[in-house]
Coordinates of C-alpha atoms in Angstrom, one line a residue:
X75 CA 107.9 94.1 138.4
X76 CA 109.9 97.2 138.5
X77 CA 108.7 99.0 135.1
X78 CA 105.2 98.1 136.3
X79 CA 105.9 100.4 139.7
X80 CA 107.4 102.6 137.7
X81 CA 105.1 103.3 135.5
X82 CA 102.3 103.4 137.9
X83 CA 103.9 106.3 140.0
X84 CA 104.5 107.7 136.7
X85 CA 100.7 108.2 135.6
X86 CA 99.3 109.0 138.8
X87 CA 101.8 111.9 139.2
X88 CA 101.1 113.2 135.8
X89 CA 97.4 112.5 136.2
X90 CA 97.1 115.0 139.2
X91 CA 99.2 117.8 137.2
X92 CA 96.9 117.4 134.3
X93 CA 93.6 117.6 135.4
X94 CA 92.1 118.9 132.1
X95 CA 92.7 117.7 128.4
X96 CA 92.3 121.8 127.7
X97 CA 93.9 124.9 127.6
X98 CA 93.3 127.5 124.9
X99 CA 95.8 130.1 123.6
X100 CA 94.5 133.5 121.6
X101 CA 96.5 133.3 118.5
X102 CA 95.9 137.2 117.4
X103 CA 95.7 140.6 119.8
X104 CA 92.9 141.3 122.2
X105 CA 91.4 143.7 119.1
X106 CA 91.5 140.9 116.3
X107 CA 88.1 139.0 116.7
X108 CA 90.3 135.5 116.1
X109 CA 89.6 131.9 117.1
X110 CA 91.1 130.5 120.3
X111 CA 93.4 127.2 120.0
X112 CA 92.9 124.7 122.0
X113 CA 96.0 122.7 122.7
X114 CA 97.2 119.5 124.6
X115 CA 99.1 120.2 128.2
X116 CA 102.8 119.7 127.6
X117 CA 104.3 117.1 128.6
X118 CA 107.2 116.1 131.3
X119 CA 110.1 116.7 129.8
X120 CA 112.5 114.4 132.0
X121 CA 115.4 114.2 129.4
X122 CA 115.7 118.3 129.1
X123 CA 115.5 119.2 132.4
X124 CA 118.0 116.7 133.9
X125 CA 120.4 116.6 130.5
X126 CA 120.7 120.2 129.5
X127 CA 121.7 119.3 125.7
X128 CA 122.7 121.1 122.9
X129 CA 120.5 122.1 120.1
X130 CA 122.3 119.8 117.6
X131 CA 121.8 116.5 119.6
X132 CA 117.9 115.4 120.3
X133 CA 117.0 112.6 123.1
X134 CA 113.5 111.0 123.0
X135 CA 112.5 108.6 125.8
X136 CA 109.1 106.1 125.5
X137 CA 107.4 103.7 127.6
X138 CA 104.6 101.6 126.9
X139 CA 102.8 99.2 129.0
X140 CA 99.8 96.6 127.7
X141 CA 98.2 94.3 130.3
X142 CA 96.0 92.3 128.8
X143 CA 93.2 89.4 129.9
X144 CA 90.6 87.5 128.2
X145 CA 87.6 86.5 130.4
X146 CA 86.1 84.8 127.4
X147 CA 87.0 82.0 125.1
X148 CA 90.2 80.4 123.7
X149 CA 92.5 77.8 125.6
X150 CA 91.8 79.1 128.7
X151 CA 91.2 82.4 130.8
X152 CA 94.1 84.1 131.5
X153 CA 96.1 87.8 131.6
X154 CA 99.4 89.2 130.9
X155 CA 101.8 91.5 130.9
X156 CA 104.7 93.0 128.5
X157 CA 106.2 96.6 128.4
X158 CA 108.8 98.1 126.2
X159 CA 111.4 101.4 127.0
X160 CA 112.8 103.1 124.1
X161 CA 115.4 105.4 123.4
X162 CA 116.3 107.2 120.2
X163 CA 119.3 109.7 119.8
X164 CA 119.2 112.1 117.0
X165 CA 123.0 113.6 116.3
X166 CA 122.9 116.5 113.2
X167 CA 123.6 120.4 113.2
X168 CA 120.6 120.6 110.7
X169 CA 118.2 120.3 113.7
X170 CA 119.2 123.8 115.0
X171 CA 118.4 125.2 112.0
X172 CA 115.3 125.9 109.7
X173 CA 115.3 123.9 106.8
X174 CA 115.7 126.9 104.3
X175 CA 118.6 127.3 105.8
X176 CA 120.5 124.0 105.2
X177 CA 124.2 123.8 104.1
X178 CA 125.0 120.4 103.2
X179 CA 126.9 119.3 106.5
X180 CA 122.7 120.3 108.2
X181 CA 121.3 117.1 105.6
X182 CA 123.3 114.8 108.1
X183 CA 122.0 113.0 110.7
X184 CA 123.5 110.1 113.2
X185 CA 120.5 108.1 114.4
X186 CA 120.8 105.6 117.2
X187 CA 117.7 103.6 118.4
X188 CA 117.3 101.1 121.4
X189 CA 114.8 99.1 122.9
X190 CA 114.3 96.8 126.0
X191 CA 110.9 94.3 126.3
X192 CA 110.1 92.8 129.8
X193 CA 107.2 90.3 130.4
X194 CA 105.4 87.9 128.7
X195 CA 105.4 87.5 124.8
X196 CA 104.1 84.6 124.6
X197 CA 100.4 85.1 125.8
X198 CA 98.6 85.1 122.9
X199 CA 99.6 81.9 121.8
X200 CA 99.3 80.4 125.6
X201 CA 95.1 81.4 125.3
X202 CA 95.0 80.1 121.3
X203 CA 95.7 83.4 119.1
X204 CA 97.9 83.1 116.3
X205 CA 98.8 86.6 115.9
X206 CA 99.7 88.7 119.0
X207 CA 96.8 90.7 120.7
X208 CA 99.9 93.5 121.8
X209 CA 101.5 95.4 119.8
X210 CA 105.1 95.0 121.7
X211 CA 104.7 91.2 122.5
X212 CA 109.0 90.9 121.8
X213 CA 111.2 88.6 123.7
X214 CA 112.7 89.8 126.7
X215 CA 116.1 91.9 126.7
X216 CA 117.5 94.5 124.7
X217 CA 117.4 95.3 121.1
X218 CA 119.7 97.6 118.7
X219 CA 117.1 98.9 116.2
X220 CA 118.9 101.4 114.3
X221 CA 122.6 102.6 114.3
X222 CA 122.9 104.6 110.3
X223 CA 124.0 107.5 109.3
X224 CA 121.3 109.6 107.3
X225 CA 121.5 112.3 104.6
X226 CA 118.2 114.2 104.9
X227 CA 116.1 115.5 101.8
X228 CA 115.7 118.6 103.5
X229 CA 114.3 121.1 100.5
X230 CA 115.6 118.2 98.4
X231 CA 114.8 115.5 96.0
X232 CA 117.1 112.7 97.9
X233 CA 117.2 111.1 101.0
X234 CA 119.8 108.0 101.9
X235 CA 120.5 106.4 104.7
X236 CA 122.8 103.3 105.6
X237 CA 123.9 101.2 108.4
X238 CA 122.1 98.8 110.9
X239 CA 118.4 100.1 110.3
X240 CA 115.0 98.6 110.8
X241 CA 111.9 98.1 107.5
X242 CA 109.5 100.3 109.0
X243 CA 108.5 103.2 109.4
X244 CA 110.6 103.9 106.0
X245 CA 108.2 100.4 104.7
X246 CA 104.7 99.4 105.0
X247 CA 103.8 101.3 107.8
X248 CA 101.8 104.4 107.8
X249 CA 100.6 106.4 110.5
X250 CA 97.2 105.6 111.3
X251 CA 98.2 102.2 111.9
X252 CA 100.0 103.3 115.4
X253 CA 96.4 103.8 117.0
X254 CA 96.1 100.4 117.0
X255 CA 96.7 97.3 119.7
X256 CA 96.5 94.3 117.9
X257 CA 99.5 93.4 116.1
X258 CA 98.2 92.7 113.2
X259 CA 96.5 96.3 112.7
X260 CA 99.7 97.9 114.1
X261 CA 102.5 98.9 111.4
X262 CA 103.7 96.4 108.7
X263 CA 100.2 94.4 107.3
X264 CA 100.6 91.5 109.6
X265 CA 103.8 90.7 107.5
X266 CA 106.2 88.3 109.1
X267 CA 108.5 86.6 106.7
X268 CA 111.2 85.0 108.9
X269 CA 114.2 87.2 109.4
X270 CA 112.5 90.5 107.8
X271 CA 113.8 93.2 110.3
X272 CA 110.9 94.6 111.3
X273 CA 111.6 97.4 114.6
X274 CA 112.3 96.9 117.4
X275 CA 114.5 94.2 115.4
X276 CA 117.3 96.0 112.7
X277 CA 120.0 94.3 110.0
X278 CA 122.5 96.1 107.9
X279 CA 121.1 97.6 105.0
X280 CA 120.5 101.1 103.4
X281 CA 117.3 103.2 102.1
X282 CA 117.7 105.2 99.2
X283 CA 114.5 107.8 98.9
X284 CA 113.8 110.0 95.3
X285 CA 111.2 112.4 96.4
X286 CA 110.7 114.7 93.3
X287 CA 107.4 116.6 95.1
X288 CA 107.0 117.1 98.7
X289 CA 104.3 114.9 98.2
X290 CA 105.6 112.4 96.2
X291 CA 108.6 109.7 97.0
X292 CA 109.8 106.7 95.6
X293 CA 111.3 104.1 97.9
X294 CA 114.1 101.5 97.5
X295 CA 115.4 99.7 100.5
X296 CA 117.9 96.7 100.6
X297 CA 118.4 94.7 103.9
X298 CA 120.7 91.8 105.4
X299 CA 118.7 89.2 106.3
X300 CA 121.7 87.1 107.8
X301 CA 122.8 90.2 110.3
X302 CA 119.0 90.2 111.8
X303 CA 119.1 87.3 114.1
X304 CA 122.5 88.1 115.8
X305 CA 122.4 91.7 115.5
X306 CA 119.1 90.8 118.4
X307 CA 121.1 88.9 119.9
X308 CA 124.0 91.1 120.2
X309 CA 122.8 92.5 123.4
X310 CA 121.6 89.3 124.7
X311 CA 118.2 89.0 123.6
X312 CA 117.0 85.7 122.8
X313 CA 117.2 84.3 119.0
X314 CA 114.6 85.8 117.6
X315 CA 114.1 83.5 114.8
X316 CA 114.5 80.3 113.3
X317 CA 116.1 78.1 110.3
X318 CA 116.9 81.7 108.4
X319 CA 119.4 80.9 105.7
X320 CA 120.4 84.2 105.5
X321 CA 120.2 86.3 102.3
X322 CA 118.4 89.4 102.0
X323 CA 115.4 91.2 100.9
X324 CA 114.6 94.0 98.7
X325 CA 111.5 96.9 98.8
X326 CA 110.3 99.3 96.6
X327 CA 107.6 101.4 97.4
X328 CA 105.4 104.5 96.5
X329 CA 103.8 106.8 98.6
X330 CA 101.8 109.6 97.6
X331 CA 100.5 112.3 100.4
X332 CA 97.3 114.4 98.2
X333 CA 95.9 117.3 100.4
X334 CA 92.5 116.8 98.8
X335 CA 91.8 113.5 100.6
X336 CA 92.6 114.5 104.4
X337 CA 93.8 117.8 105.6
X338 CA 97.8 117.2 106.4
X339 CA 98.7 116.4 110.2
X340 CA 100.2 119.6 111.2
X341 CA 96.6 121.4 110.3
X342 CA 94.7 122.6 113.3
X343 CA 90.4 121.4 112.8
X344 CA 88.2 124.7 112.7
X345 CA 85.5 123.5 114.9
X346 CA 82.4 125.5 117.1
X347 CA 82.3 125.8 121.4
X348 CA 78.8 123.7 121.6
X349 CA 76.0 125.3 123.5
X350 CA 76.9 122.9 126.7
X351 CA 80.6 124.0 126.9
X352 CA 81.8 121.3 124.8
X353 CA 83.8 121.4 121.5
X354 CA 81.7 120.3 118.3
X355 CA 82.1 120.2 114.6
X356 CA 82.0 123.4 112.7
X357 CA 78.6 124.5 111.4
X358 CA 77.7 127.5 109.4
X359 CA 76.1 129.2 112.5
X360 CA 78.7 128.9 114.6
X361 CA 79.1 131.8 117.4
X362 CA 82.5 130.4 119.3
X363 CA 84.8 129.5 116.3
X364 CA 87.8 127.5 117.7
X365 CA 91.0 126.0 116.2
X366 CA 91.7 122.4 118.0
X367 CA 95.3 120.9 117.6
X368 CA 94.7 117.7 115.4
X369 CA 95.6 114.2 116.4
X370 CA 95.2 112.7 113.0
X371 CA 97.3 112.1 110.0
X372 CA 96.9 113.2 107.2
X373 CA 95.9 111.7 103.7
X374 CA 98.7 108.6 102.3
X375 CA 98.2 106.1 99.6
X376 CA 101.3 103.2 100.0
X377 CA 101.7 100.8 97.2
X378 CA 104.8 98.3 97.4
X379 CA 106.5 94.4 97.0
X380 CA 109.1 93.0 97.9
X381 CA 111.3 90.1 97.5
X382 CA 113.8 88.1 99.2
X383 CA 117.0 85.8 97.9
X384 CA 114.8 82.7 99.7
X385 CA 112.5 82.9 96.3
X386 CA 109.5 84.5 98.3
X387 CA 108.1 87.8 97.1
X388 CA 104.8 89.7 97.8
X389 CA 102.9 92.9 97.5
X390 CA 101.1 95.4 99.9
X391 CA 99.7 98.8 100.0
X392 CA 97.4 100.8 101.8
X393 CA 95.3 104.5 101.7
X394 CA 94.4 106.7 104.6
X395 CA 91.4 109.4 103.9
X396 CA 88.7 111.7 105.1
X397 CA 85.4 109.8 104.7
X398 CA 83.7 113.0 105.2
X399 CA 81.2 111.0 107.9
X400 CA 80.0 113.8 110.2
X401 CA 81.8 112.0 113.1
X402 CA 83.5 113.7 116.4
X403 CA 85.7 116.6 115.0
X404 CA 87.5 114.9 112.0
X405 CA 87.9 111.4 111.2
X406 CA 90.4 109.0 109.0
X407 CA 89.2 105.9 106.9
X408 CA 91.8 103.8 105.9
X409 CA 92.1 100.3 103.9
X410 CA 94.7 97.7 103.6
X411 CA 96.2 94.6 102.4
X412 CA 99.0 92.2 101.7
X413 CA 99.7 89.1 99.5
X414 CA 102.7 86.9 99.9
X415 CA 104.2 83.9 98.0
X416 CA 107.2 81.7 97.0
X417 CA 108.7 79.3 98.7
X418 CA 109.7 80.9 102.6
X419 CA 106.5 82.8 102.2
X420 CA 104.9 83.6 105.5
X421 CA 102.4 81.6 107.8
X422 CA 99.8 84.3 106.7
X423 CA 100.2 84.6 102.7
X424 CA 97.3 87.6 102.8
X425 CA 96.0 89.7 105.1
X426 CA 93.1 92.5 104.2
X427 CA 91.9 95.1 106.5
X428 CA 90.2 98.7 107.4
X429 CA 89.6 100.6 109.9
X430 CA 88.4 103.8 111.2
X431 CA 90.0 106.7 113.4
X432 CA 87.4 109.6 114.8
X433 CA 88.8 112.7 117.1
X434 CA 86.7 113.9 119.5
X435 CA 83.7 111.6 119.9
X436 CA 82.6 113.2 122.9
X437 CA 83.1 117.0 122.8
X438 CA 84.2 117.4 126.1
X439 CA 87.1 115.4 125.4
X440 CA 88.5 117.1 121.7
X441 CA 91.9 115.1 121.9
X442 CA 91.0 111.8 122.9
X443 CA 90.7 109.2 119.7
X444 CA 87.9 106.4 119.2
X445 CA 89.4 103.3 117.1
X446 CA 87.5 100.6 115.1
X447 CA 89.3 97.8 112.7
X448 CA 88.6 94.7 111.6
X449 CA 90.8 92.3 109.7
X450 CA 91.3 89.1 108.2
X451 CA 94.4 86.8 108.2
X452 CA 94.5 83.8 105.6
X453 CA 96.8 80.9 106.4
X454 CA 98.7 78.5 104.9
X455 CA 100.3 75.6 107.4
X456 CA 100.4 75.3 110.8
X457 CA 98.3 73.5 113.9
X458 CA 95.1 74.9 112.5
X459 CA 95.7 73.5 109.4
X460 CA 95.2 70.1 110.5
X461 CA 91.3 71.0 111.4
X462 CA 90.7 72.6 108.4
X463 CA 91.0 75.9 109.6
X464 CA 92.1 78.9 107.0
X465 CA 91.8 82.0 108.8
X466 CA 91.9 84.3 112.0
X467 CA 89.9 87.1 112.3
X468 CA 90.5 90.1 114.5
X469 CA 88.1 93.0 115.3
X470 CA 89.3 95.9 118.0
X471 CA 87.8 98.7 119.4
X472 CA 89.1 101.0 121.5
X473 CA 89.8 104.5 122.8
X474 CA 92.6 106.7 123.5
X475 CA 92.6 109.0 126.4
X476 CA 94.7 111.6 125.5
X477 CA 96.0 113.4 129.1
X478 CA 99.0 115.2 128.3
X479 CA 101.1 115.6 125.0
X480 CA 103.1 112.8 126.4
X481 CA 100.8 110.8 128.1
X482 CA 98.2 108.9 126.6
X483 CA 95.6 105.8 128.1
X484 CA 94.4 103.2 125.2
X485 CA 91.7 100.5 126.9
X486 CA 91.3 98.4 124.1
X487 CA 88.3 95.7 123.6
X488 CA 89.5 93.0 120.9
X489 CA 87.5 89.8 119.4
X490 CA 89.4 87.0 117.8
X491 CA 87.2 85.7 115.5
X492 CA 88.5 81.6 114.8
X493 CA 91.7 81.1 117.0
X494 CA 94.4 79.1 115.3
X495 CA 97.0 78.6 117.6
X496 CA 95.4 75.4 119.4
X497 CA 95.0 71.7 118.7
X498 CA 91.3 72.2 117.6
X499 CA 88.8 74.5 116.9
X500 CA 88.8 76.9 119.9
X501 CA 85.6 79.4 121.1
X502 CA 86.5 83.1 120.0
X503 CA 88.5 85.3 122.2
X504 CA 87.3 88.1 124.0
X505 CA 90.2 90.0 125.3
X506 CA 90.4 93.8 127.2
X507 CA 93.3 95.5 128.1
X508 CA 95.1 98.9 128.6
X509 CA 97.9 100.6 126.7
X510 CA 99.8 102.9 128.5
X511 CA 102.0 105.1 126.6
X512 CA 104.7 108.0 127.6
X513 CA 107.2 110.1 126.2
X514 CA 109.4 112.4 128.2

């Protein structure tokens, strides 16, 4: 496969010009007795260096990569394969100016978002999984995620934007969830209602944001259900989903961001140079104070429902914190859960989950992330139901290598706890695999 070449080239290139996770900047003069920060290596930047671009137009390229097997349990033993390229084009004279600085023509924005799966999608359900052990296990081709036109809050209290747009991350989602593998740990609760356009897939709708405190915003976001299916298939992806009898679906949601439960992303962690050469926690004795460049996010409580014209409605919400365990550097608790009903309510009516993020387990390694979730998904019909069967539990594990500031390796260790994709009760799943992720 030619994305699978590609890729591999492309990390044992980057490994050899990143042989260390460190490098550490003095942030004062030579005669201020200040900490050092320690910082991620940059990045390639492909898209700068061979498209020169002007300051008002941005250009963001990803690639991720998950190979996964399962040497225990389920239908059978087997591995796969899927990978997904993105591209996002950003479009607004605000973004060569600080925000302070806005006139009103800067709050505008043109946003245009694509992405293109190759491999398997389907291997989950081939060894006996219900829910998809990969975060990006899409149908093969080429997807039109987002093509709106934005008016940014800036300094603001309002925020709308309009077009072809996808639910998350504007829905549901919330950043901690992207450390994640498993599906349904990654971004929107292990919600599926048929036809909700959740990205890579988009429909025609608009978000209207009120956001009366920088760390306070109130959500309202109304989408086409009828456009999702052959808006995917525009570009020649496969129909993505099945007896939708159009209609649409609405979203409110709030989100509140308080600085006393998690110190906001952008904050560096004061930590201590350990007596080995490592980086540890900070401690009242500490002779090397440093300042390390945070990988986490910071504190978010999500509380939302929805409904849809098909008479199905439910509710979710969610709340990342500090849990103030003395773990690596700094760590993030965070809690979930989802109910859904009605009539075209989804295979999985409720979902509940938590999880835990640490930075820096091993203090040689201050960037690199440690990930542990588990989570339960009740069901309602389908093959399992015929054995009795009302659940599927997930656990993952896993940890992210963090190499570059665009280059990240995930291996990821995942138990499936009940399978309920097969014609019987099925042995759990043990399942390891790799998530590869650039940006450029």
């Amino acid at each position: 496969m030619a994305t699978r070449r590609w890729l591999t080239a492309l990390l044992a290139a980057l490994l050899q010009a990143a042989p260390t996770a460190l490098r550490a900047e003095p942030t004062a003069p030579a005669d201020t007795p200040a900490p050092q920060t320690l910082q991620l290596p940059p990045g390639w930047r492909i898209g700068e260096r061979l498209l020169p671009l002007p300051d008002w137009l941005q250009l963001s390229i990803g690639a991720t990569a998950e190979p996964m097997a399962n040497p225990l349990g389920g239908e059978r033993r087997q591995a796969g394969w899927i990978d997904q390229t993105s591209l996002s084009l950003s479009l607004s004279p605000g973004l060569a100016r600080p925000v302070a600085q806005w006139q009103e023509a800067d709050h505008w924005q043109l946003q245009l978002s694509l992405n293109q799966t190759s491999g398997d999608p389907l291997y989950s359900q081939e060894i006996g999984a219900l829910f998809e052990l990969q975060q990006i296990a899409y149908p093969s081709g080429v997807l039109l995620t987002e093509a709106s036109l934005t008016r940014r809050a800036g300094n603001g209290w309002l925020e709308v934007s309009a077009g072809i747009v996808p639910l998350n991350p504007s829905f549901i989602a919330a950043p901690v969830f992207d450390y994640y593998v498993h599906s349904a740990f990654n971004d929107t609760l292990n919600i599926a209602l048929n036809g909700l356009p959740i990205s890579p897939y988009g429909s025609l709708g608009g978000i209207v944001s009120l956001e009366p405190a920088p760390d306070l915003s109130l959500r309202y976001g109304w989408f086409d259900l009828g456009s999702t299916a052959p808006l995917a298939q525009w570009l020649g992806s496969p129909a993505p989903f099945t007896g939708i009898a159009g209609g649409s679906a609405q979203l409110l949601q709030l989100s509140w961001s308080p600085a006393g439960l998690a110190p906001p992303a952008d904050r560096a962690i004061t930590a201590c140079r350990g007596a080995g050469g490592g980086v540890v926690r900070q401690r009242p004795d500490c002779s090397g104070p440093l300042l390390v460049q945070s990988q986490l996010p910071g504190a978010l409580l999500n509380l939302g429902g929805f409904h849809t014209s098909a008479r199905s409605s439910g509710v979710y919400g969610s709340a990342t914190l500090r849990s103030g365990l003395p773990l690596g550097l700094d760590e993030r608790l965070w809690f979930g859960g989802a109910w859904s009903g009605g009539q075209a309510a989804a295979l999985s009516p409720s979902f509940v989950a938590a999880g835990l993020v640490v930075q820096g387990p091993i203090p040689s390694r201050p960037f690199d992330v440690l990930v542990l979730a588990g989570g339960r998904a009740g069901l309602r019909e389908g093959p399992a139901s015929s054995w009795g069967s009302a659940y599927e539990g997930m656990v993952e594990l896993g940890y992210q290598l963090r190499l570059t500031d665009g280059l990240a390796l995930q291996p990821t260790l995942q138990w499936i706890i009940n399978p309920s994709a097969g014609s019987g009760p099925l042995p759990g799943i043990l399942a390891a695999g790799l998530q590869i992720n650039a940006s450029f």
